[in-house]
């Protein structure tokens, strides 16, 4: 895999991969576990990220990151994961993730992210009746009238404030 990157002229090191399970939540399938094993063979710190775009509505992104549990360490009774204080940041895993081997074959890593105002608005637009509703523009004359009214209202407020 690294040879292919070098052929394209990309000197960066691979740190992980991502994919989606639309409508099915965030977990790793058997194929995903095999893919993650090949990434972890390249780099011990490789991460698998899974996104569910269907469940990512109403402004909440459904995303999770995973690393594999080394079965050799489990046999020896050693904890393969490094633990830190994640109190308040842990999320309850879905039953589907547990069925597919969460905490047996792989573990979840806490993710923290921020959204700016435009990104938040974009996510809220996804929840409209049709996905196109967030992309449709208002009628220009109507939009222009609304802008004029808003400006007049602000002007009136400014005049009243100065009195």
mmCIF file of C-alpha atoms in Angstrom:
data_model
loop_
_atom_site.group_PDB
_atom_site.id
_atom_site.type_symbol
_atom_site.label_atom_id
_atom_site.label_comp_id
_atom_site.label_asym_id
_atom_site.label_seq_id
_atom_site.Cartn_x
_atom_site.Cartn_y
_atom_site.Cartn_z
ATOM 1 C CA UNK A 1 0.000 0.000 0.000
ATOM 2 C CA UNK A 2 2.820 2.397 0.864
ATOM 3 C CA UNK A 3 4.459 1.529 -2.469
ATOM 4 C CA UNK A 4 1.314 2.685 -4.260
ATOM 5 C CA UNK A 5 1.392 5.976 -2.362
ATOM 6 C CA UNK A 6 5.023 6.497 -3.339
ATOM 7 C CA UNK A 7 4.132 5.879 -7.000
ATOM 8 C CA UNK A 8 1.611 8.717 -6.858
ATOM 9 C CA UNK A 9 4.216 11.050 -5.368
ATOM 10 C CA UNK A 10 2.522 11.230 -1.949
ATOM 11 C CA UNK A 11 5.141 11.077 0.841
ATOM 12 C CA UNK A 12 2.568 11.147 3.675
ATOM 13 C CA UNK A 13 2.212 8.264 6.104
ATOM 14 C CA UNK A 14 -1.169 6.505 6.298
ATOM 15 C CA UNK A 15 -2.805 7.055 9.701
ATOM 16 C CA UNK A 16 -6.146 5.382 9.061
ATOM 17 C CA UNK A 17 -9.170 5.045 6.832
ATOM 18 C CA UNK A 18 -12.861 5.801 6.908
ATOM 19 C CA UNK A 19 -16.087 4.452 5.466
ATOM 20 C CA UNK A 20 -19.812 4.493 6.175
ATOM 21 C CA UNK A 21 -22.632 2.131 7.077
ATOM 22 C CA UNK A 22 -25.608 4.263 5.945
ATOM 23 C CA UNK A 23 -28.491 3.665 8.345
ATOM 24 C CA UNK A 24 -26.778 0.864 10.279
ATOM 25 C CA UNK A 25 -24.739 2.734 12.895
ATOM 26 C CA UNK A 26 -21.024 2.685 13.628
ATOM 27 C CA UNK A 27 -19.259 -0.669 13.986
ATOM 28 C CA UNK A 28 -16.671 -2.788 12.172
ATOM 29 C CA UNK A 29 -17.725 -5.782 10.073
ATOM 30 C CA UNK A 30 -15.483 -8.802 9.529
ATOM 31 C CA UNK A 31 -14.215 -7.272 6.277
ATOM 32 C CA UNK A 32 -13.600 -3.965 8.093
ATOM 33 C CA UNK A 33 -11.597 -5.785 10.785
ATOM 34 C CA UNK A 34 -9.408 -7.395 8.089
ATOM 35 C CA UNK A 35 -8.920 -3.994 6.430
ATOM 36 C CA UNK A 36 -7.993 -2.450 9.783
ATOM 37 C CA UNK A 37 -5.476 -5.261 10.388
ATOM 38 C CA UNK A 38 -3.703 -4.348 7.151
ATOM 39 C CA UNK A 39 -3.639 -0.666 8.158
ATOM 40 C CA UNK A 40 -2.313 -1.506 11.637
ATOM 41 C CA UNK A 41 0.405 -3.625 9.984
ATOM 42 C CA UNK A 42 1.575 -0.417 8.245
ATOM 43 C CA UNK A 43 1.279 1.735 11.353
ATOM 44 C CA UNK A 44 0.564 0.614 14.926
ATOM 45 C CA UNK A 45 -1.467 3.755 15.502
ATOM 46 C CA UNK A 46 -3.815 3.407 12.501
ATOM 47 C CA UNK A 47 -7.462 4.261 13.170
ATOM 48 C CA UNK A 48 -10.677 3.147 11.454
ATOM 49 C CA UNK A 49 -13.390 5.830 11.333
ATOM 50 C CA UNK A 50 -17.021 4.939 10.600
ATOM 51 C CA UNK A 51 -19.745 7.482 9.797
ATOM 52 C CA UNK A 52 -23.499 6.912 9.497
ATOM 53 C CA UNK A 53 -24.809 9.669 7.188
ATOM 54 C CA UNK A 54 -28.448 8.529 7.471
ATOM 55 C CA UNK A 55 -28.537 8.780 11.263
ATOM 56 C CA UNK A 56 -26.562 12.048 11.149
ATOM 57 C CA UNK A 57 -29.595 14.306 11.197
ATOM 58 C CA UNK A 58 -30.895 17.074 13.446
ATOM 59 C CA UNK A 59 -27.405 18.514 13.849
ATOM 60 C CA UNK A 60 -25.842 15.419 15.485
ATOM 61 C CA UNK A 61 -23.102 13.618 13.569
ATOM 62 C CA UNK A 62 -23.019 9.835 14.153
ATOM 63 C CA UNK A 63 -19.316 8.964 13.993
ATOM 64 C CA UNK A 64 -16.951 6.605 15.798
ATOM 65 C CA UNK A 65 -13.274 5.625 15.644
ATOM 66 C CA UNK A 66 -11.917 2.147 16.311
ATOM 67 C CA UNK A 67 -8.688 0.227 16.878
ATOM 68 C CA UNK A 68 -8.242 -3.533 17.032
ATOM 69 C CA UNK A 69 -7.616 -5.526 20.199
ATOM 70 C CA UNK A 70 -4.556 -7.753 19.874
ATOM 71 C CA UNK A 71 -5.792 -11.278 20.661
ATOM 72 C CA UNK A 72 -2.306 -12.322 21.857
ATOM 73 C CA UNK A 73 -2.393 -9.717 24.612
ATOM 74 C CA UNK A 74 -5.871 -10.844 25.668
ATOM 75 C CA UNK A 75 -4.639 -14.447 26.061
ATOM 76 C CA UNK A 76 -1.840 -13.212 28.333
ATOM 77 C CA UNK A 77 -4.384 -11.272 30.397
ATOM 78 C CA UNK A 78 -2.914 -7.876 29.553
ATOM 79 C CA UNK A 79 -5.045 -4.834 28.807
ATOM 80 C CA UNK A 80 -4.142 -3.731 25.250
ATOM 81 C CA UNK A 81 -5.754 -0.322 25.538
ATOM 82 C CA UNK A 82 -4.151 2.654 27.187
ATOM 83 C CA UNK A 83 -6.663 4.223 29.526
ATOM 84 C CA UNK A 84 -7.078 7.818 30.492
ATOM 85 C CA UNK A 85 -9.886 9.595 32.249
ATOM 86 C CA UNK A 86 -12.763 9.548 29.788
ATOM 87 C CA UNK A 87 -15.427 10.191 32.409
ATOM 88 C CA UNK A 88 -18.299 12.083 30.861
ATOM 89 C CA UNK A 89 -17.040 11.374 27.353
ATOM 90 C CA UNK A 90 -17.961 7.709 26.995
ATOM 91 C CA UNK A 91 -21.004 6.786 24.953
ATOM 92 C CA UNK A 92 -23.080 3.657 25.381
ATOM 93 C CA UNK A 93 -22.388 1.284 22.492
ATOM 94 C CA UNK A 94 -25.227 0.125 20.261
ATOM 95 C CA UNK A 95 -26.391 -3.483 20.426
ATOM 96 C CA UNK A 96 -25.357 -3.854 16.780
ATOM 97 C CA UNK A 97 -21.777 -2.810 17.598
ATOM 98 C CA UNK A 98 -21.634 -5.282 20.502
ATOM 99 C CA UNK A 99 -22.944 -8.084 18.257
ATOM 100 C CA UNK A 100 -20.228 -7.288 15.693
ATOM 101 C CA UNK A 101 -17.394 -7.616 18.223
ATOM 102 C CA UNK A 102 -17.020 -4.254 19.979
ATOM 103 C CA UNK A 103 -14.809 -4.755 23.072
ATOM 104 C CA UNK A 104 -13.944 -8.298 21.859
ATOM 105 C CA UNK A 105 -12.155 -7.705 18.540
ATOM 106 C CA UNK A 106 -11.923 -3.906 18.567
ATOM 107 C CA UNK A 107 -12.527 -0.947 20.851
ATOM 108 C CA UNK A 108 -13.932 2.533 20.409
ATOM 109 C CA UNK A 109 -11.945 5.752 20.795
ATOM 110 C CA UNK A 110 -13.662 8.884 22.110
ATOM 111 C CA UNK A 111 -14.024 11.546 19.394
ATOM 112 C CA UNK A 112 -14.347 15.262 20.012
ATOM 113 C CA UNK A 113 -15.172 17.696 17.226
ATOM 114 C CA UNK A 114 -16.535 21.200 16.743
ATOM 115 C CA UNK A 115 -18.940 22.550 14.155
ATOM 116 C CA UNK A 116 -19.028 26.163 13.080
ATOM 117 C CA UNK A 117 -22.335 27.937 12.464
ATOM 118 C CA UNK A 118 -22.412 27.142 8.733
ATOM 119 C CA UNK A 119 -21.722 23.450 9.317
ATOM 120 C CA UNK A 120 -24.464 23.322 11.955
ATOM 121 C CA UNK A 121 -26.898 24.979 9.521
ATOM 122 C CA UNK A 122 -25.951 22.486 6.809
ATOM 123 C CA UNK A 123 -26.695 19.560 9.130
ATOM 124 C CA UNK A 124 -30.036 21.066 10.115
ATOM 125 C CA UNK A 125 -30.912 21.469 6.420
ATOM 126 C CA UNK A 126 -30.512 17.721 5.951
ATOM 127 C CA UNK A 127 -33.575 17.176 8.151
ATOM 128 C CA UNK A 128 -35.942 19.189 5.947
ATOM 129 C CA UNK A 129 -38.787 17.494 4.021
ATOM 130 C CA UNK A 130 -36.603 17.021 0.978
ATOM 131 C CA UNK A 131 -32.860 17.314 0.789
ATOM 132 C CA UNK A 132 -33.299 19.915 -1.956
ATOM 133 C CA UNK A 133 -35.181 22.265 0.389
ATOM 134 C CA UNK A 134 -31.869 23.294 1.947
ATOM 135 C CA UNK A 135 -30.452 24.164 -1.469
ATOM 136 C CA UNK A 136 -33.391 26.098 -2.923
ATOM 137 C CA UNK A 137 -33.131 29.875 -3.080
ATOM 138 C CA UNK A 138 -35.961 32.209 -2.183
ATOM 139 C CA UNK A 139 -37.627 34.291 -4.884
ATOM 140 C CA UNK A 140 -35.339 37.329 -5.347
ATOM 141 C CA UNK A 141 -38.012 40.083 -5.159
ATOM 142 C CA UNK A 142 -39.463 38.515 -1.986
ATOM 143 C CA UNK A 143 -36.005 38.078 -0.447
ATOM 144 C CA UNK A 144 -35.139 41.677 -1.347
ATOM 145 C CA UNK A 145 -38.333 42.958 0.347
ATOM 146 C CA UNK A 146 -37.522 40.974 3.490
ATOM 147 C CA UNK A 147 -34.008 42.454 3.545
ATOM 148 C CA UNK A 148 -35.431 45.985 3.134
ATOM 149 C CA UNK A 149 -37.846 45.400 6.023
ATOM 150 C CA UNK A 150 -35.036 44.091 8.234
ATOM 151 C CA UNK A 151 -32.858 47.126 7.443
ATOM 152 C CA UNK A 152 -35.739 49.538 8.121
ATOM 153 C CA UNK A 153 -36.447 47.790 11.406
ATOM 154 C CA UNK A 154 -32.762 48.045 12.454
ATOM 155 C CA UNK A 155 -32.696 51.712 11.423
ATOM 156 C CA UNK A 156 -35.791 52.383 13.531
ATOM 157 C CA UNK A 157 -34.237 50.599 16.510
ATOM 158 C CA UNK A 158 -31.025 52.631 16.140
ATOM 159 C CA UNK A 159 -33.016 55.894 16.032
ATOM 160 C CA UNK A 160 -34.994 54.909 19.131
ATOM 161 C CA UNK A 161 -31.796 53.922 20.936
ATOM 162 C CA UNK A 162 -30.219 57.345 20.317
ATOM 163 C CA UNK A 163 -33.276 59.196 21.718
#
